[in-house]
Short mmCIF file of N, CA and C in Angstrom, two decimals:
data_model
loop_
_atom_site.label_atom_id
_atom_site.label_comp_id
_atom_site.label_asym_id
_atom_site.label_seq_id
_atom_site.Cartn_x
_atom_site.Cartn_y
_atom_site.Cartn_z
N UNK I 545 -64.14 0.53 21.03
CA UNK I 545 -62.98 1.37 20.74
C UNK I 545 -61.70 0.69 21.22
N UNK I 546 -61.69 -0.01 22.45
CA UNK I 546 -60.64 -0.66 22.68
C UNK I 546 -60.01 -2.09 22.12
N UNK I 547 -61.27 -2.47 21.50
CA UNK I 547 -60.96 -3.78 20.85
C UNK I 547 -60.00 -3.11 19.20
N UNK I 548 -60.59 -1.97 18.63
CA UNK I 548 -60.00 -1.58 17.37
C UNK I 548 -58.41 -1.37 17.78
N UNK I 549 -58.47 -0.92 19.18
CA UNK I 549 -56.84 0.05 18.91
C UNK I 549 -56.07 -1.53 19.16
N UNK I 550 -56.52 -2.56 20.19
CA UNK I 550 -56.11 -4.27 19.80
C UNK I 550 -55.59 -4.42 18.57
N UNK I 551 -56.76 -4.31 17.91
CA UNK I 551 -56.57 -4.94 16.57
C UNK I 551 -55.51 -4.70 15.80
N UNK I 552 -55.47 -3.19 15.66
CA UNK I 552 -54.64 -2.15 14.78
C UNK I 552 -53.00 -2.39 15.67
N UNK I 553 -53.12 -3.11 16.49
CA UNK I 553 -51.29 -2.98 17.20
C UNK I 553 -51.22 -4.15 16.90
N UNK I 554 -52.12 -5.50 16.77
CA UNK I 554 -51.50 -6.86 16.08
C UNK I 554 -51.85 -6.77 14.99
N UNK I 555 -52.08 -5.66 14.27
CA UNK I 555 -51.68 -5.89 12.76
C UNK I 555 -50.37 -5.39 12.40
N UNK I 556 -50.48 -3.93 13.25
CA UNK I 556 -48.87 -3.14 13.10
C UNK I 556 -47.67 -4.29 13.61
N UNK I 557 -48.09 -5.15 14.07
CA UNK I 557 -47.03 -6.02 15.04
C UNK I 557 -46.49 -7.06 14.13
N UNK I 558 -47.78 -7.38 13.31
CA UNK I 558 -47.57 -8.27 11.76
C UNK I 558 -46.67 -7.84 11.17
N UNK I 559 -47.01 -6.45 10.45
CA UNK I 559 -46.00 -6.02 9.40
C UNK I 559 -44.79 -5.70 9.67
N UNK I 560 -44.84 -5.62 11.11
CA UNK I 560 -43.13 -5.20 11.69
C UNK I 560 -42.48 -6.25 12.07
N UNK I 561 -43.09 -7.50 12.48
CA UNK I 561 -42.38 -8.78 12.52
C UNK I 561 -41.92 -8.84 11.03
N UNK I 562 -43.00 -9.28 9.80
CA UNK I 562 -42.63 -9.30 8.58
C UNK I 562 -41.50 -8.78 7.87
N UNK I 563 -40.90 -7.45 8.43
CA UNK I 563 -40.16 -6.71 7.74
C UNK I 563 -38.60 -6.71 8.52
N UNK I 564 -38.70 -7.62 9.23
CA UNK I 564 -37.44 -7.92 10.03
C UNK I 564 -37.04 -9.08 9.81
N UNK I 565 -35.59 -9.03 9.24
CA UNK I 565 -34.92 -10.52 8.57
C UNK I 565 -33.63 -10.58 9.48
N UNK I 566 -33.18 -11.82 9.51
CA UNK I 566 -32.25 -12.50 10.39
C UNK I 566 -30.97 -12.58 9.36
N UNK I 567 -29.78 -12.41 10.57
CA UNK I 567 -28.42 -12.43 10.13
C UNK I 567 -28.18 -14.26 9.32
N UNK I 568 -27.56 -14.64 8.30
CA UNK I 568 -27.12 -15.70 7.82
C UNK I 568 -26.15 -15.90 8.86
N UNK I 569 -25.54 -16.95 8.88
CA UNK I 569 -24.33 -17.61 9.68
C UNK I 569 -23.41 -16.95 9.06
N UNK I 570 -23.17 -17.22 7.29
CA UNK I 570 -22.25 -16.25 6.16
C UNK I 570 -22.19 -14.92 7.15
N UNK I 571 -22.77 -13.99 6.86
CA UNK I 571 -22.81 -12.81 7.29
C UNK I 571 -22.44 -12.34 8.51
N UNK I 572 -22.54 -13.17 9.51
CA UNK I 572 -21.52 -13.13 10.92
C UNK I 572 -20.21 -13.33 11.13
N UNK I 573 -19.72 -14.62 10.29
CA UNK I 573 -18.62 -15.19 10.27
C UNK I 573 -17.94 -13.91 9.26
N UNK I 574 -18.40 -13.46 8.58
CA UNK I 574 -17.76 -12.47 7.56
C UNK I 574 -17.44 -11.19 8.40
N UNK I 575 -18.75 -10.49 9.30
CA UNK I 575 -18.45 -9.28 9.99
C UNK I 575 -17.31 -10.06 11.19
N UNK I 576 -17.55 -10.60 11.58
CA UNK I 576 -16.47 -11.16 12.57
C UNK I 576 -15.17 -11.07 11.75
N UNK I 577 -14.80 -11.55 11.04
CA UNK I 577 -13.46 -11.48 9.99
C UNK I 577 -12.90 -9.99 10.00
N UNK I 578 -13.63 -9.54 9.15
CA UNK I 578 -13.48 -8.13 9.11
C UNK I 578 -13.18 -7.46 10.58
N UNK I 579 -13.61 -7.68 11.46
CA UNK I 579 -13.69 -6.61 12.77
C UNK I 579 -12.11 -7.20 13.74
N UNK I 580 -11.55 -8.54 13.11
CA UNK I 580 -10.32 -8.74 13.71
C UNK I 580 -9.27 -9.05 12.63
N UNK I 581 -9.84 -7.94 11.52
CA UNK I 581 -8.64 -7.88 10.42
C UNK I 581 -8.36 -8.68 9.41
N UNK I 582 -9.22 -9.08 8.77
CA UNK I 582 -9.97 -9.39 7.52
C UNK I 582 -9.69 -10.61 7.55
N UNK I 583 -9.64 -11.54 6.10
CA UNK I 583 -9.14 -12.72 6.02
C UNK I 583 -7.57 -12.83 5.92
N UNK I 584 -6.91 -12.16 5.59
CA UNK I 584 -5.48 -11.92 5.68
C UNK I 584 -4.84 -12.54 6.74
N UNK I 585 -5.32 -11.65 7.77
CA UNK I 585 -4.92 -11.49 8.72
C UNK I 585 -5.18 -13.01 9.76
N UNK I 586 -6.28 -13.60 9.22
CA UNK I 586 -6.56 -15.25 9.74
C UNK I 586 -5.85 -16.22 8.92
N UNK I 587 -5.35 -15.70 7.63
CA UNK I 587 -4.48 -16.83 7.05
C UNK I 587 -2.84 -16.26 7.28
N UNK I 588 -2.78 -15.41 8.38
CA UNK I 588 -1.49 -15.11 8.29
C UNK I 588 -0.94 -15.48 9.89
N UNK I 589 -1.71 -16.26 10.42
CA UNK I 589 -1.50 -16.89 12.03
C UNK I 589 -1.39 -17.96 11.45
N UNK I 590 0.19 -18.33 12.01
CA UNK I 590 0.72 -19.96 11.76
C UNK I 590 0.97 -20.64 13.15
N UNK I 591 0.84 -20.20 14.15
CA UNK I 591 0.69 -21.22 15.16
C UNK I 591 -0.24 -20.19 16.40
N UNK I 592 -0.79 -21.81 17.28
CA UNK I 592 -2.22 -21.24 17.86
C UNK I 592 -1.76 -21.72 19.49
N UNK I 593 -1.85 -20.97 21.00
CA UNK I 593 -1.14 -21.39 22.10
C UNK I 593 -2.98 -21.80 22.66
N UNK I 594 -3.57 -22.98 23.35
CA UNK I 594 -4.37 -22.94 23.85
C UNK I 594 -3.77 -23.57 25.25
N UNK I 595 -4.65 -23.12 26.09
CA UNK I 595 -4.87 -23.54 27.52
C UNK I 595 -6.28 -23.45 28.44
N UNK I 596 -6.19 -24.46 28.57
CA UNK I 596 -7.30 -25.49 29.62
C UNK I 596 -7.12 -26.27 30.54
N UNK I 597 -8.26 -26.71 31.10
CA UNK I 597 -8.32 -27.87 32.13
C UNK I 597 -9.11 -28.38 31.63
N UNK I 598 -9.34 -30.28 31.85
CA UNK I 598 -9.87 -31.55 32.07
C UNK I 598 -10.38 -31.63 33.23
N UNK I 599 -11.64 -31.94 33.18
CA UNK I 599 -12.11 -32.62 34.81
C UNK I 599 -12.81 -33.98 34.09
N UNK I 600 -12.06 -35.01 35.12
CA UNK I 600 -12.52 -36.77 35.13
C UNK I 600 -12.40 -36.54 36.54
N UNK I 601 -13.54 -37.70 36.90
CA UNK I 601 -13.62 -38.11 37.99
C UNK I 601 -13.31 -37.07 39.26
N UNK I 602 -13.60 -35.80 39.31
CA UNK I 602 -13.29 -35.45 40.51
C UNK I 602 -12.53 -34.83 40.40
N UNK I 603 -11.55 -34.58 39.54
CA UNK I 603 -10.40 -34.37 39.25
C UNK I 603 -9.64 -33.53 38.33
N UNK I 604 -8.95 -32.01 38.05
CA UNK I 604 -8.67 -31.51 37.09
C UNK I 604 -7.19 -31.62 36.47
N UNK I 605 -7.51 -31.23 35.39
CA UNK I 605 -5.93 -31.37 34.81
C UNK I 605 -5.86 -30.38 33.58
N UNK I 606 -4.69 -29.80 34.34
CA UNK I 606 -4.78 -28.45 33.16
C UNK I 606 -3.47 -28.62 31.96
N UNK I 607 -3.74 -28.24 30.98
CA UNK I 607 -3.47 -28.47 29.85
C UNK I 607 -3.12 -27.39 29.16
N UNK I 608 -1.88 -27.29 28.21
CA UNK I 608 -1.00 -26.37 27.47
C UNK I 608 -1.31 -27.03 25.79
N UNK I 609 -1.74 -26.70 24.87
CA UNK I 609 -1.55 -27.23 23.73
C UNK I 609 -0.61 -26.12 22.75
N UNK I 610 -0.04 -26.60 21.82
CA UNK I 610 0.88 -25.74 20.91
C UNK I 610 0.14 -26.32 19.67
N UNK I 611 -0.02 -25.70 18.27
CA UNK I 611 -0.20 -26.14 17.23
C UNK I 611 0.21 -25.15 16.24
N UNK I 612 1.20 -25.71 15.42
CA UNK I 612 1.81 -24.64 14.21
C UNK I 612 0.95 -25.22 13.11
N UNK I 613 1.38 -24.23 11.95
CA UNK I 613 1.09 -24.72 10.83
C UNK I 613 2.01 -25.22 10.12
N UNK I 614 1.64 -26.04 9.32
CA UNK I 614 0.39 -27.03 8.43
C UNK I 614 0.45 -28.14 9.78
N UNK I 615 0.93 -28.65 10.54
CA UNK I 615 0.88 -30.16 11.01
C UNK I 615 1.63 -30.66 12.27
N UNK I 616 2.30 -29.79 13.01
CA UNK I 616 2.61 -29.58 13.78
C UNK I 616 1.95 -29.53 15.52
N UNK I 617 1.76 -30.38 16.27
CA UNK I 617 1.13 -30.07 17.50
C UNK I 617 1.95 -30.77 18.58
N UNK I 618 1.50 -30.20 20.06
CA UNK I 618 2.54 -30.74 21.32
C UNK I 618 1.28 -30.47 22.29
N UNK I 619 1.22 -31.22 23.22
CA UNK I 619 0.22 -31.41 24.33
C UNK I 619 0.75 -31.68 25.16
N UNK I 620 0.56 -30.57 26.35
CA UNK I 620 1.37 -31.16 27.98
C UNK I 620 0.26 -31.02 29.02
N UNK I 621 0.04 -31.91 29.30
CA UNK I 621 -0.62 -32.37 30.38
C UNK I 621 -0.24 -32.49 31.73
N UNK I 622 -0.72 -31.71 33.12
CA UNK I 622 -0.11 -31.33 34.54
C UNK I 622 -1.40 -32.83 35.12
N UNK I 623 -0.34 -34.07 35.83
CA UNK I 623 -1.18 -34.55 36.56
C UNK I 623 -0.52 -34.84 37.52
N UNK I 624 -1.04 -34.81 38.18
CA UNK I 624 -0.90 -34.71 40.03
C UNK I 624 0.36 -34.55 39.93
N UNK I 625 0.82 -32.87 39.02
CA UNK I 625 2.39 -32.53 39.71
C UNK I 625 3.45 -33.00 38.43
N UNK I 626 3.28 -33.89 38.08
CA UNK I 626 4.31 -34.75 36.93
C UNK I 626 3.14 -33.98 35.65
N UNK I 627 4.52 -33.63 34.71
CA UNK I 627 4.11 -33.06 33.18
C UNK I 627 4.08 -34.42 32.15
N UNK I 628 3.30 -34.61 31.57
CA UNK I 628 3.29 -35.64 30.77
C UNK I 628 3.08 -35.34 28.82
#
């Protein structure tokens, strides 16, 4: 009796794996769109502010980037104190 009710939960376990399908990459990148205001709204940002740090050697360096659109970019770099 205990081997049947086994059996009968890795078969139920079959058909319920079977019947479960995975998100496309498409289909993420799309609900993502939509949930911060469609495509419009991503072709309607013309410039992008990032900020970071670099670590070499031991060492960090934090970083301001600007980039407009179409072609436009500026990079300032903080090292030891002096903006470059």
């Amino acid at each position: 009796m205990k081997n049947i009710k086994i059996y009968l939960l890795a078969l139920f376990s079959i058909f319920l794996i079977g019947t479960v399908s995975a998100q496309t990459a498409d289909e993420i990148i799309e609900k993502y769109a939509d949930a911060i205001g469609g495509r419009t709204a991503i072709s309607a940002v013309i410039s992008v502010k990032t900020v970071g740090s670099l670590s070499m050697t031991g060492m960090d360096f934090p970083f301001t980037m600007y980039t407009t659109y179409p072609d436009k970019s500026y990079l300032e770099v903080n090292i030891q104190g002096m903006v470059m």
